Amino acid sequence: GINDLAAYARVSRYLKALTPVEQVQVTRVEGQQVEFDLRLSADERSLLQVITLGKMLRRIDDPSSWRFRYIP
């Protein structure tokens, strides 16, 4: 759901501000989908908890996947 530069910037800033995240890098852009590679200072479960508490990203598809939809 990232359909313009403002949405991309907002999601990128959001990910960088999350406590478990040390580094954010874009690895792929395809249409409205952006794939981010995150380097973490904690385990993935901690990251998932932080994202779940927020209102910007919602998990989509299979609950075991790491795919999220941007909620403006």
PDB file of N, CA, C, O and CB in Angstrom:
ATOM      1  N   GLY A   1       0.798  -1.207   0.000  1.00  0.00           N
ATOM      2  CA  GLY A   1       0.000   0.000   0.000  1.00  0.00           C
ATOM      3  C   GLY A   1       0.838   1.267   0.000  1.00  0.00           C
ATOM      4  O   GLY A   1       0.321   2.335   0.329  1.00  0.00           O
ATOM      5  N   ILE A   2       2.104   1.189  -0.354  1.00  0.00           N
ATOM      6  CA  ILE A   2       2.950   2.388  -0.394  1.00  0.00           C
ATOM      7  C   ILE A   2       2.870   2.932  -1.818  1.00  0.00           C
ATOM      8  O   ILE A   2       3.545   2.442  -2.723  1.00  0.00           O
ATOM      9  CB  ILE A   2       4.455   2.070   0.028  1.00  0.00           C
ATOM     10  N   ASN A   3       2.033   3.958  -2.001  1.00  0.00           N
ATOM     11  CA  ASN A   3       1.742   4.427  -3.352  1.00  0.00           C
ATOM     12  C   ASN A   3       2.342   5.775  -3.711  1.00  0.00           C
ATOM     13  O   ASN A   3       2.107   6.275  -4.811  1.00  0.00           O
ATOM     14  CB  ASN A   3       0.289   4.499  -3.533  1.00  0.00           C
ATOM     15  N   ASP A   4       3.114   6.375  -2.810  1.00  0.00           N
ATOM     16  CA  ASP A   4       3.791   7.622  -3.149  1.00  0.00           C
ATOM     17  C   ASP A   4       5.009   7.818  -2.241  1.00  0.00           C
ATOM     18  O   ASP A   4       5.220   7.061  -1.293  1.00  0.00           O
ATOM     19  CB  ASP A   4       2.820   8.824  -3.025  1.00  0.00           C
ATOM     20  N   LEU A   5       5.793   8.829  -2.543  1.00  0.00           N
ATOM     21  CA  LEU A   5       7.025   9.087  -1.802  1.00  0.00           C
ATOM     22  C   LEU A   5       6.755   9.420  -0.339  1.00  0.00           C
ATOM     23  O   LEU A   5       7.533   9.035   0.534  1.00  0.00           O
ATOM     24  CB  LEU A   5       7.796  10.221  -2.452  1.00  0.00           C
ATOM     25  N   ALA A   6       5.677  10.123  -0.064  1.00  0.00           N
ATOM     26  CA  ALA A   6       5.341  10.485   1.322  1.00  0.00           C
ATOM     27  C   ALA A   6       5.060   9.237   2.150  1.00  0.00           C
ATOM     28  O   ALA A   6       5.498   9.147   3.297  1.00  0.00           O
ATOM     29  CB  ALA A   6       4.118  11.431   1.358  1.00  0.00           C
ATOM     30  N   ALA A   7       4.338   8.275   1.585  1.00  0.00           N
ATOM     31  CA  ALA A   7       4.045   7.026   2.291  1.00  0.00           C
ATOM     32  C   ALA A   7       5.328   6.235   2.526  1.00  0.00           C
ATOM     33  O   ALA A   7       5.536   5.680   3.605  1.00  0.00           O
ATOM     34  CB  ALA A   7       3.031   6.178   1.497  1.00  0.00           C
ATOM     35  N   TYR A   8       6.182   6.188   1.511  1.00  0.00           N
ATOM     36  CA  TYR A   8       7.462   5.489   1.659  1.00  0.00           C
ATOM     37  C   TYR A   8       8.276   6.117   2.790  1.00  0.00           C
ATOM     38  O   TYR A   8       8.810   5.408   3.643  1.00  0.00           O
ATOM     39  CB  TYR A   8       8.263   5.526   0.331  1.00  0.00           C
ATOM     40  N   ALA A   9       8.367   7.436   2.793  1.00  0.00           N
ATOM     41  CA  ALA A   9       9.148   8.135   3.817  1.00  0.00           C
ATOM     42  C   ALA A   9       8.571   7.892   5.207  1.00  0.00           C
ATOM     43  O   ALA A   9       9.319   7.715   6.168  1.00  0.00           O
ATOM     44  CB  ALA A   9       9.192   9.639   3.523  1.00  0.00           C
ATOM     45  N   ARG A  10       7.260   7.882   5.316  1.00  0.00           N
ATOM     46  CA  ARG A  10       6.614   7.676   6.610  1.00  0.00           C
ATOM     47  C   ARG A  10       6.903   6.275   7.146  1.00  0.00           C
ATOM     48  O   ARG A  10       7.246   6.121   8.318  1.00  0.00           O
ATOM     49  CB  ARG A  10       5.097   7.897   6.494  1.00  0.00           C
ATOM     50  N   VAL A  11       6.770   5.269   6.312  1.00  0.00           N
ATOM     51  CA  VAL A  11       7.036   3.890   6.738  1.00  0.00           C
ATOM     52  C   VAL A  11       8.513   3.711   7.078  1.00  0.00           C
ATOM     53  O   VAL A  11       8.847   3.075   8.078  1.00  0.00           O
ATOM     54  CB  VAL A  11       6.617   2.889   5.636  1.00  0.00           C
ATOM     55  N   SER A  12       9.381   4.259   6.269  1.00  0.00           N
ATOM     56  CA  SER A  12      10.815   4.156   6.510  1.00  0.00           C
ATOM     57  C   SER A  12      11.188   4.794   7.854  1.00  0.00           C
ATOM     58  O   SER A  12      11.924   4.197   8.639  1.00  0.00           O
ATOM     59  CB  SER A  12      11.598   4.824   5.366  1.00  0.00           C
ATOM     60  N   ARG A  13      10.688   5.991   8.116  1.00  0.00           N
ATOM     61  CA  ARG A  13      10.940   6.665   9.405  1.00  0.00           C
ATOM     62  C   ARG A  13      10.385   5.848  10.568  1.00  0.00           C
ATOM     63  O   ARG A  13      11.029   5.711  11.608  1.00  0.00           O
ATOM     64  CB  ARG A  13      10.314   8.078   9.410  1.00  0.00           C
ATOM     65  N   TYR A  14       9.189   5.310  10.382  1.00  0.00           N
ATOM     66  CA  TYR A  14       8.552   4.508  11.414  1.00  0.00           C
ATOM     67  C   TYR A  14       9.415   3.291  11.763  1.00  0.00           C
ATOM     68  O   TYR A  14       9.669   3.023  12.938  1.00  0.00           O
ATOM     69  CB  TYR A  14       7.155   4.061  10.956  1.00  0.00           C
ATOM     70  N   LEU A  15       9.860   2.563  10.747  1.00  0.00           N
ATOM     71  CA  LEU A  15      10.675   1.379  10.990  1.00  0.00           C
ATOM     72  C   LEU A  15      11.983   1.745  11.686  1.00  0.00           C
ATOM     73  O   LEU A  15      12.411   1.046  12.604  1.00  0.00           O
ATOM     74  CB  LEU A  15      10.963   0.654   9.675  1.00  0.00           C
ATOM     75  N   LYS A  16      12.616   2.824  11.262  1.00  0.00           N
ATOM     76  CA  LYS A  16      13.885   3.250  11.866  1.00  0.00           C
ATOM     77  C   LYS A  16      13.712   3.650  13.322  1.00  0.00           C
ATOM     78  O   LYS A  16      14.652   3.543  14.110  1.00  0.00           O
ATOM     79  CB  LYS A  16      14.479   4.414  11.084  1.00  0.00           C
ATOM     80  N   ALA A  17      12.518   4.110  13.688  1.00  0.00           N
ATOM     81  CA  ALA A  17      12.261   4.570  15.056  1.00  0.00           C
ATOM     82  C   ALA A  17      11.902   3.432  16.018  1.00  0.00           C
ATOM     83  O   ALA A  17      11.878   3.643  17.231  1.00  0.00           O
ATOM     84  CB  ALA A  17      11.144   5.589  15.046  1.00  0.00           C
ATOM     85  N   LEU A  18      11.627   2.251  15.506  1.00  0.00           N
ATOM     86  CA  LEU A  18      11.257   1.138  16.375  1.00  0.00           C
ATOM     87  C   LEU A  18      12.459   0.687  17.195  1.00  0.00           C
ATOM     88  O   LEU A  18      13.567   0.562  16.672  1.00  0.00           O
ATOM     89  CB  LEU A  18      10.699  -0.036  15.549  1.00  0.00           C
ATOM     90  N   THR A  19      12.236   0.447  18.469  1.00  0.00           N
ATOM     91  CA  THR A  19      13.315   0.108  19.394  1.00  0.00           C
ATOM     92  C   THR A  19      14.175  -1.069  18.945  1.00  0.00           C
ATOM     93  O   THR A  19      15.399  -0.969  19.014  1.00  0.00           O
ATOM     94  CB  THR A  19      12.739  -0.194  20.733  1.00  0.00           C
ATOM     95  N   PRO A  20      13.596  -2.181  18.487  1.00  0.00           N
ATOM     96  CA  PRO A  20      14.449  -3.314  18.108  1.00  0.00           C
ATOM     97  C   PRO A  20      15.226  -3.127  16.802  1.00  0.00           C
ATOM     98  O   PRO A  20      16.075  -3.956  16.476  1.00  0.00           O
ATOM     99  CB  PRO A  20      13.611  -4.536  17.993  1.00  0.00           C
ATOM    100  N   VAL A  21      14.956  -2.064  16.054  1.00  0.00           N
ATOM    101  CA  VAL A  21      15.549  -1.893  14.725  1.00  0.00           C
ATOM    102  C   VAL A  21      16.818  -1.053  14.807  1.00  0.00           C
ATOM    103  O   VAL A  21      16.805   0.070  15.311  1.00  0.00           O
ATOM    104  CB  VAL A  21      14.540  -1.240  13.763  1.00  0.00           C
ATOM    105  N   GLU A  22      17.915  -1.618  14.302  1.00  0.00           N
ATOM    106  CA  GLU A  22      19.187  -0.893  14.242  1.00  0.00           C
ATOM    107  C   GLU A  22      19.414  -0.255  12.879  1.00  0.00           C
ATOM    108  O   GLU A  22      19.976   0.836  12.787  1.00  0.00           O
ATOM    109  CB  GLU A  22      20.341  -1.830  14.568  1.00  0.00           C
ATOM    110  N   GLN A  23      18.974  -0.941  11.810  1.00  0.00           N
ATOM    111  CA  GLN A  23      19.218  -0.441  10.462  1.00  0.00           C
ATOM    112  C   GLN A  23      18.092  -0.889   9.545  1.00  0.00           C
ATOM    113  O   GLN A  23      17.551  -1.985   9.688  1.00  0.00           O
ATOM    114  CB  GLN A  23      20.585  -0.930   9.928  1.00  0.00           C
ATOM    115  N   VAL A  24      17.748  -0.013   8.595  1.00  0.00           N
ATOM    116  CA  VAL A  24      16.698  -0.289   7.612  1.00  0.00           C
ATOM    117  C   VAL A  24      17.286  -0.092   6.219  1.00  0.00           C
ATOM    118  O   VAL A  24      17.935   0.916   5.944  1.00  0.00           O
ATOM    119  CB  VAL A  24      15.446   0.636   7.833  1.00  0.00           C
ATOM    120  N   GLN A  25      17.051  -1.060   5.353  1.00  0.00           N
ATOM    121  CA  GLN A  25      17.520  -0.947   3.975  1.00  0.00           C
ATOM    122  C   GLN A  25      16.435  -1.484   3.047  1.00  0.00           C
ATOM    123  O   GLN A  25      15.835  -2.524   3.316  1.00  0.00           O
ATOM    124  CB  GLN A  25      18.865  -1.719   3.769  1.00  0.00           C
ATOM    125  N   VAL A  26      16.193  -0.774   1.966  1.00  0.00           N
ATOM    126  CA  VAL A  26      15.231  -1.242   0.965  1.00  0.00           C
ATOM    127  C   VAL A  26      15.931  -2.255   0.075  1.00  0.00           C
ATOM    128  O   VAL A  26      17.024  -2.003  -0.434  1.00  0.00           O
ATOM    129  CB  VAL A  26      14.654  -0.054   0.120  1.00  0.00           C
ATOM    130  N   THR A  27      15.286  -3.406  -0.108  1.00  0.00           N
ATOM    131  CA  THR A  27      15.877  -4.437  -0.954  1.00  0.00           C
ATOM    132  C   THR A  27      15.126  -4.631  -2.260  1.00  0.00           C
ATOM    133  O   THR A  27      15.671  -5.176  -3.220  1.00  0.00           O
ATOM    134  CB  THR A  27      15.929  -5.737  -0.210  1.00  0.00           C
ATOM    135  N   ARG A  28      13.855  -4.178  -2.299  1.00  0.00           N
ATOM    136  CA  ARG A  28      13.075  -4.355  -3.535  1.00  0.00           C
ATOM    137  C   ARG A  28      11.873  -3.425  -3.513  1.00  0.00           C
ATOM    138  O   ARG A  28      11.247  -3.211  -2.475  1.00  0.00           O
ATOM    139  CB  ARG A  28      12.614  -5.834  -3.702  1.00  0.00           C
ATOM    140  N   VAL A  29      11.565  -2.878  -4.684  1.00  0.00           N
ATOM    141  CA  VAL A  29      10.350  -2.084  -4.876  1.00  0.00           C
ATOM    142  C   VAL A  29       9.650  -2.630  -6.106  1.00  0.00           C
ATOM    143  O   VAL A  29      10.248  -2.752  -7.175  1.00  0.00           O
ATOM    144  CB  VAL A  29      10.670  -0.544  -5.031  1.00  0.00           C
ATOM    145  N   GLU A  30       8.377  -2.956  -5.943  1.00  0.00           N
ATOM    146  CA  GLU A  30       7.586  -3.491  -7.051  1.00  0.00           C
ATOM    147  C   GLU A  30       6.162  -2.964  -6.917  1.00  0.00           C
ATOM    148  O   GLU A  30       5.412  -3.400  -6.044  1.00  0.00           O
ATOM    149  CB  GLU A  30       7.608  -5.060  -7.066  1.00  0.00           C
ATOM    150  N   GLY A  31       5.797  -2.031  -7.781  1.00  0.00           N
ATOM    151  CA  GLY A  31       4.474  -1.419  -7.683  1.00  0.00           C
ATOM    152  C   GLY A  31       4.319  -0.708  -6.356  1.00  0.00           C
ATOM    153  O   GLY A  31       5.124   0.156  -6.010  1.00  0.00           O
ATOM    154  N   GLN A  32       3.285  -1.070  -5.611  1.00  0.00           N
ATOM    155  CA  GLN A  32       3.040  -0.457  -4.298  1.00  0.00           C
ATOM    156  C   GLN A  32       3.643  -1.281  -3.157  1.00  0.00           C
ATOM    157  O   GLN A  32       3.347  -1.044  -1.986  1.00  0.00           O
ATOM    158  CB  GLN A  32       1.537  -0.287  -4.072  1.00  0.00           C
ATOM    159  N   GLN A  33       4.485  -2.242  -3.509  1.00  0.00           N
ATOM    160  CA  GLN A  33       5.121  -3.074  -2.496  1.00  0.00           C
ATOM    161  C   GLN A  33       6.590  -2.698  -2.354  1.00  0.00           C
ATOM    162  O   GLN A  33       7.314  -2.564  -3.340  1.00  0.00           O
ATOM    163  CB  GLN A  33       4.980  -4.563  -2.850  1.00  0.00           C
ATOM    164  N   VAL A  34       7.009  -2.531  -1.110  1.00  0.00           N
ATOM    165  CA  VAL A  34       8.406  -2.236  -0.812  1.00  0.00           C
ATOM    166  C   VAL A  34       8.888  -3.287   0.179  1.00  0.00           C
ATOM    167  O   VAL A  34       8.240  -3.546   1.193  1.00  0.00           O
ATOM    168  CB  VAL A  34       8.585  -0.778  -0.240  1.00  0.00           C
ATOM    169  N   GLU A  35      10.023  -3.882  -0.126  1.00  0.00           N
ATOM    170  CA  GLU A  35      10.612  -4.869   0.770  1.00  0.00           C
ATOM    171  C   GLU A  35      11.764  -4.215   1.515  1.00  0.00           C
ATOM    172  O   GLU A  35      12.686  -3.665   0.912  1.00  0.00           O
ATOM    173  CB  GLU A  35      11.094  -6.130  -0.013  1.00  0.00           C
ATOM    174  N   PHE A  36      11.691  -4.285   2.837  1.00  0.00           N
ATOM    175  CA  PHE A  36      12.722  -3.716   3.694  1.00  0.00           C
ATOM    176  C   PHE A  36      13.510  -4.842   4.345  1.00  0.00           C
ATOM    177  O   PHE A  36      12.940  -5.860   4.737  1.00  0.00           O
ATOM    178  CB  PHE A  36      12.104  -2.786   4.767  1.00  0.00           C
ATOM    179  N   ASP A  37      14.803  -4.660   4.458  1.00  0.00           N
ATOM    180  CA  ASP A  37      15.658  -5.567   5.203  1.00  0.00           C
ATOM    181  C   ASP A  37      16.017  -4.841   6.490  1.00  0.00           C
ATOM    182  O   ASP A  37      16.552  -3.734   6.450  1.00  0.00           O
ATOM    183  CB  ASP A  37      16.944  -5.989   4.380  1.00  0.00           C
ATOM    184  N   LEU A  38      15.727  -5.456   7.631  1.00  0.00           N
ATOM    185  CA  LEU A  38      15.957  -4.819   8.921  1.00  0.00           C
ATOM    186  C   LEU A  38      17.040  -5.562   9.690  1.00  0.00           C
ATOM    187  O   LEU A  38      17.034  -6.791   9.760  1.00  0.00           O
ATOM    188  CB  LEU A  38      14.659  -4.766   9.740  1.00  0.00           C
ATOM    189  N   ARG A  39      17.964  -4.809  10.264  1.00  0.00           N
ATOM    190  CA  ARG A  39      18.918  -5.402  11.201  1.00  0.00           C
ATOM    191  C   ARG A  39      18.398  -5.082  12.585  1.00  0.00           C
ATOM    192  O   ARG A  39      18.111  -3.925  12.894  1.00  0.00           O
ATOM    193  CB  ARG A  39      20.394  -4.859  10.987  1.00  0.00           C
ATOM    194  N   LEU A  40      18.274  -6.106  13.425  1.00  0.00           N
ATOM    195  CA  LEU A  40      17.628  -5.958  14.728  1.00  0.00           C
ATOM    196  C   LEU A  40      18.622  -6.073  15.873  1.00  0.00           C
ATOM    197  O   LEU A  40      19.653  -6.737  15.764  1.00  0.00           O
ATOM    198  CB  LEU A  40      16.537  -6.999  14.891  1.00  0.00           C
ATOM    199  N   SER A  41      18.286  -5.408  16.974  1.00  0.00           N
ATOM    200  CA  SER A  41      19.063  -5.529  18.206  1.00  0.00           C
ATOM    201  C   SER A  41      18.388  -6.509  19.165  1.00  0.00           C
ATOM    202  O   SER A  41      18.918  -6.798  20.237  1.00  0.00           O
ATOM    203  CB  SER A  41      19.233  -4.149  18.879  1.00  0.00           C
ATOM    204  N   ALA A  42      17.236  -7.010  18.780  1.00  0.00           N
ATOM    205  CA  ALA A  42      16.481  -7.973  19.594  1.00  0.00           C
ATOM    206  C   ALA A  42      15.943  -9.050  18.664  1.00  0.00           C
ATOM    207  O   ALA A  42      16.214  -9.034  17.463  1.00  0.00           O
ATOM    208  CB  ALA A  42      15.311  -7.273  20.387  1.00  0.00           C
ATOM    209  N   ASP A  43      15.182  -9.981  19.217  1.00  0.00           N
ATOM    210  CA  ASP A  43      14.650 -11.042  18.372  1.00  0.00           C
ATOM    211  C   ASP A  43      13.430 -10.563  17.577  1.00  0.00           C
ATOM    212  O   ASP A  43      12.855  -9.513  17.861  1.00  0.00           O
ATOM    213  CB  ASP A  43      14.280 -12.258  19.225  1.00  0.00           C
ATOM    214  N   GLU A  44      13.058 -11.352  16.586  1.00  0.00           N
ATOM    215  CA  GLU A  44      11.947 -10.989  15.693  1.00  0.00           C
ATOM    216  C   GLU A  44      10.625 -10.863  16.442  1.00  0.00           C
ATOM    217  O   GLU A  44       9.775 -10.054  16.071  1.00  0.00           O
ATOM    218  CB  GLU A  44      11.807 -12.025  14.582  1.00  0.00           C
ATOM    219  N   ARG A  45      10.451 -11.645  17.474  1.00  0.00           N
ATOM    220  CA  ARG A  45       9.221 -11.585  18.258  1.00  0.00           C
ATOM    221  C   ARG A  45       9.036 -10.201  18.888  1.00  0.00           C
ATOM    222  O   ARG A  45       7.917  -9.691  18.951  1.00  0.00           O
ATOM    223  CB  ARG A  45       9.233 -12.667  19.350  1.00  0.00           C
ATOM    224  N   SER A  46      10.129  -9.599  19.350  1.00  0.00           N
ATOM    225  CA  SER A  46      10.062  -8.247  19.917  1.00  0.00           C
ATOM    226  C   SER A  46       9.622  -7.239  18.866  1.00  0.00           C
ATOM    227  O   SER A  46       8.815  -6.350  19.140  1.00  0.00           O
ATOM    228  CB  SER A  46      11.421  -7.837  20.500  1.00  0.00           C
ATOM    229  N   LEU A  47      10.160  -7.385  17.667  1.00  0.00           N
ATOM    230  CA  LEU A  47       9.769  -6.493  16.577  1.00  0.00           C
ATOM    231  C   LEU A  47       8.289  -6.655  16.258  1.00  0.00           C
ATOM    232  O   LEU A  47       7.573  -5.665  16.104  1.00  0.00           O
ATOM    233  CB  LEU A  47      10.616  -6.765  15.323  1.00  0.00           C
ATOM    234  N   LEU A  48       7.835  -7.882  16.161  1.00  0.00           N
ATOM    235  CA  LEU A  48       6.427  -8.141  15.859  1.00  0.00           C
ATOM    236  C   LEU A  48       5.513  -7.532  16.924  1.00  0.00           C
ATOM    237  O   LEU A  48       4.466  -6.976  16.591  1.00  0.00           O
ATOM    238  CB  LEU A  48       6.176  -9.653  15.750  1.00  0.00           C
ATOM    239  N   GLN A  49       5.888  -7.628  18.174  1.00  0.00           N
ATOM    240  CA  GLN A  49       5.083  -7.045  19.256  1.00  0.00           C
ATOM    241  C   GLN A  49       4.975  -5.535  19.093  1.00  0.00           C
ATOM    242  O   GLN A  49       3.892  -4.969  19.240  1.00  0.00           O
ATOM    243  CB  GLN A  49       5.692  -7.386  20.631  1.00  0.00           C
ATOM    244  N   VAL A  50       6.082  -4.888  18.791  1.00  0.00           N
ATOM    245  CA  VAL A  50       6.078  -3.429  18.629  1.00  0.00           C
ATOM    246  C   VAL A  50       5.214  -3.024  17.439  1.00  0.00           C
ATOM    247  O   VAL A  50       4.434  -2.077  17.537  1.00  0.00           O
ATOM    248  CB  VAL A  50       7.516  -2.897  18.448  1.00  0.00           C
ATOM    249  N   ILE A  51       5.343  -3.723  16.327  1.00  0.00           N
ATOM    250  CA  ILE A  51       4.545  -3.408  15.138  1.00  0.00           C
ATOM    251  C   ILE A  51       3.068  -3.630  15.421  1.00  0.00           C
ATOM    252  O   ILE A  51       2.231  -2.825  15.013  1.00  0.00           O
ATOM    253  CB  ILE A  51       4.993  -4.263  13.935  1.00  0.00           C
ATOM    254  N   THR A  52       2.739  -4.712  16.113  1.00  0.00           N
ATOM    255  CA  THR A  52       1.350  -5.040  16.418  1.00  0.00           C
ATOM    256  C   THR A  52       0.713  -3.975  17.302  1.00  0.00           C
ATOM    257  O   THR A  52      -0.472  -3.678  17.154  1.00  0.00           O
ATOM    258  CB  THR A  52       1.264  -6.403  17.098  1.00  0.00           C
ATOM    259  N   LEU A  53       1.476  -3.403  18.207  1.00  0.00           N
ATOM    260  CA  LEU A  53       0.949  -2.349  19.084  1.00  0.00           C
ATOM    261  C   LEU A  53       0.691  -1.045  18.334  1.00  0.00           C
ATOM    262  O   LEU A  53      -0.164  -0.255  18.735  1.00  0.00           O
ATOM    263  CB  LEU A  53       1.915  -2.093  20.230  1.00  0.00           C
ATOM    264  N   GLY A  54       1.416  -0.823  17.266  1.00  0.00           N
ATOM    265  CA  GLY A  54       1.251   0.393  16.477  1.00  0.00           C
ATOM    266  C   GLY A  54       0.044   0.307  15.565  1.00  0.00           C
ATOM    267  O   GLY A  54      -0.616  -0.729  15.483  1.00  0.00           O
ATOM    268  N   LYS A  55      -0.236   1.398  14.885  1.00  0.00           N
ATOM    269  CA  LYS A  55      -1.397   1.460  13.999  1.00  0.00           C
ATOM    270  C   LYS A  55      -1.015   1.704  12.543  1.00  0.00           C
ATOM    271  O   LYS A  55      -1.894   1.911  11.706  1.00  0.00           O
ATOM    272  CB  LYS A  55      -2.336   2.545  14.461  1.00  0.00           C
ATOM    273  N   MET A  56       0.275   1.683  12.225  1.00  0.00           N
ATOM    274  CA  MET A  56       0.703   2.000  10.877  1.00  0.00           C
ATOM    275  C   MET A  56       0.758   0.779   9.958  1.00  0.00           C
ATOM    276  O   MET A  56       0.478   0.895   8.765  1.00  0.00           O
ATOM    277  CB  MET A  56       2.044   2.655  10.923  1.00  0.00           C
ATOM    278  N   LEU A  57       1.109  -0.369  10.488  1.00  0.00           N
ATOM    279  CA  LEU A  57       1.257  -1.574   9.680  1.00  0.00           C
ATOM    280  C   LEU A  57       0.364  -2.675  10.238  1.00  0.00           C
ATOM    281  O   LEU A  57       0.280  -2.871  11.451  1.00  0.00           O
ATOM    282  CB  LEU A  57       2.734  -2.035   9.642  1.00  0.00           C
ATOM    283  N   ARG A  58      -0.300  -3.387   9.338  1.00  0.00           N
ATOM    284  CA  ARG A  58      -1.145  -4.526   9.708  1.00  0.00           C
ATOM    285  C   ARG A  58      -0.663  -5.758   8.955  1.00  0.00           C
ATOM    286  O   ARG A  58      -0.394  -5.699   7.755  1.00  0.00           O
ATOM    287  CB  ARG A  58      -2.650  -4.240   9.400  1.00  0.00           C
ATOM    288  N   ARG A  59      -0.561  -6.850   9.656  1.00  0.00           N
ATOM    289  CA  ARG A  59      -0.100  -8.092   9.040  1.00  0.00           C
ATOM    290  C   ARG A  59      -1.123  -8.588   8.025  1.00  0.00           C
ATOM    291  O   ARG A  59      -2.330  -8.534   8.265  1.00  0.00           O
ATOM    292  CB  ARG A  59       0.158  -9.168  10.113  1.00  0.00           C
ATOM    293  N   ILE A  60      -0.626  -9.073   6.888  1.00  0.00           N
ATOM    294  CA  ILE A  60      -1.505  -9.623   5.858  1.00  0.00           C
ATOM    295  C   ILE A  60      -1.086 -11.048   5.529  1.00  0.00           C
ATOM    296  O   ILE A  60      -0.004 -11.496   5.909  1.00  0.00           O
ATOM    297  CB  ILE A  60      -1.481  -8.744   4.586  1.00  0.00           C
ATOM    298  N   ASP A  61      -1.953 -11.747   4.822  1.00  0.00           N
ATOM    299  CA  ASP A  61      -1.674 -13.108   4.386  1.00  0.00           C
ATOM    300  C   ASP A  61      -1.505 -14.041   5.576  1.00  0.00           C
ATOM    301  O   ASP A  61      -2.189 -13.913   6.591  1.00  0.00           O
ATOM    302  CB  ASP A  61      -0.427 -13.141   3.512  1.00  0.00           C
ATOM    303  N   ASP A  62      -0.606 -14.957   5.433  1.00  0.00           N
ATOM    304  CA  ASP A  62      -0.323 -15.979   6.434  1.00  0.00           C
ATOM    305  C   ASP A  62       0.277 -15.333   7.694  1.00  0.00           C
ATOM    306  O   ASP A  62       1.234 -14.565   7.592  1.00  0.00           O
ATOM    307  CB  ASP A  62       0.642 -17.051   5.856  1.00  0.00           C
ATOM    308  N   PRO A  63      -0.271 -15.632   8.867  1.00  0.00           N
ATOM    309  CA  PRO A  63       0.263 -15.047  10.098  1.00  0.00           C
ATOM    310  C   PRO A  63       1.737 -15.372  10.351  1.00  0.00           C
ATOM    311  O   PRO A  63       2.394 -14.677  11.126  1.00  0.00           O
ATOM    312  CB  PRO A  63      -0.551 -15.517  11.265  1.00  0.00           C
ATOM    313  N   SER A  64       2.261 -16.407   9.715  1.00  0.00           N
ATOM    314  CA  SER A  64       3.675 -16.731   9.907  1.00  0.00           C
ATOM    315  C   SER A  64       4.581 -15.949   8.954  1.00  0.00           C
ATOM    316  O   SER A  64       5.805 -16.029   9.060  1.00  0.00           O
ATOM    317  CB  SER A  64       3.897 -18.225   9.717  1.00  0.00           C
ATOM    318  N   SER A  65       3.990 -15.196   8.026  1.00  0.00           N
ATOM    319  CA  SER A  65       4.799 -14.409   7.086  1.00  0.00           C
ATOM    320  C   SER A  65       5.125 -13.044   7.683  1.00  0.00           C
ATOM    321  O   SER A  65       4.547 -12.632   8.688  1.00  0.00           O
ATOM    322  CB  SER A  65       4.061 -14.240   5.736  1.00  0.00           C
ATOM    323  N   TRP A  66       6.044 -12.368   7.054  1.00  0.00           N
ATOM    324  CA  TRP A  66       6.434 -11.018   7.485  1.00  0.00           C
ATOM    325  C   TRP A  66       5.962  -9.997   6.447  1.00  0.00           C
ATOM    326  O   TRP A  66       6.730  -9.132   6.026  1.00  0.00           O
ATOM    327  CB  TRP A  66       7.983 -10.921   7.687  1.00  0.00           C
ATOM    328  N   ARG A  67       4.700 -10.104   6.040  1.00  0.00           N
ATOM    329  CA  ARG A  67       4.119  -9.156   5.080  1.00  0.00           C
ATOM    330  C   ARG A  67       3.111  -8.294   5.821  1.00  0.00           C
ATOM    331  O   ARG A  67       2.270  -8.792   6.569  1.00  0.00           O
ATOM    332  CB  ARG A  67       3.444  -9.898   3.870  1.00  0.00           C
ATOM    333  N   PHE A  68       3.215  -6.991   5.596  1.00  0.00           N
ATOM    334  CA  PHE A  68       2.348  -6.031   6.270  1.00  0.00           C
ATOM    335  C   PHE A  68       1.776  -5.052   5.260  1.00  0.00           C
ATOM    336  O   PHE A  68       2.365  -4.808   4.207  1.00  0.00           O
ATOM    337  CB  PHE A  68       3.114  -5.280   7.372  1.00  0.00           C
ATOM    338  N   ARG A  69       0.633  -4.503   5.594  1.00  0.00           N
ATOM    339  CA  ARG A  69      -0.008  -3.468   4.773  1.00  0.00           C
ATOM    340  C   ARG A  69       0.124  -2.148   5.523  1.00  0.00           C
ATOM    341  O   ARG A  69      -0.118  -2.066   6.727  1.00  0.00           O
ATOM    342  CB  ARG A  69      -1.526  -3.812   4.474  1.00  0.00           C
ATOM    343  N   TYR A  70       0.509  -1.127   4.782  1.00  0.00           N
ATOM    344  CA  TYR A  70       0.596   0.235   5.327  1.00  0.00           C
ATOM    345  C   TYR A  70      -0.814   0.788   5.510  1.00  0.00           C
ATOM    346  O   TYR A  70      -1.631   0.718   4.592  1.00  0.00           O
ATOM    347  CB  TYR A  70       1.438   1.168   4.392  1.00  0.00           C
ATOM    348  N   ILE A  71      -1.100   1.331   6.678  1.00  0.00           N
ATOM    349  CA  ILE A  71      -2.380   1.951   6.988  1.00  0.00           C
ATOM    350  C   ILE A  71      -2.143   3.449   7.172  1.00  0.00           C
ATOM    351  O   ILE A  71      -1.624   3.875   8.204  1.00  0.00           O
ATOM    352  CB  ILE A  71      -3.031   1.313   8.267  1.00  0.00           C
ATOM    353  N   PRO A  72      -2.524   4.247   6.171  1.00  0.00           N
ATOM    354  CA  PRO A  72      -2.282   5.710   6.290  1.00  0.00           C
ATOM    355  C   PRO A  72      -3.112   6.363   7.384  1.00  0.00           C
ATOM    356  O   PRO A  72      -3.013   7.572   7.595  1.00  0.00           O
ATOM    357  CB  PRO A  72      -2.581   6.400   4.966  1.00  0.00           C
TER     358      PRO A  72
END
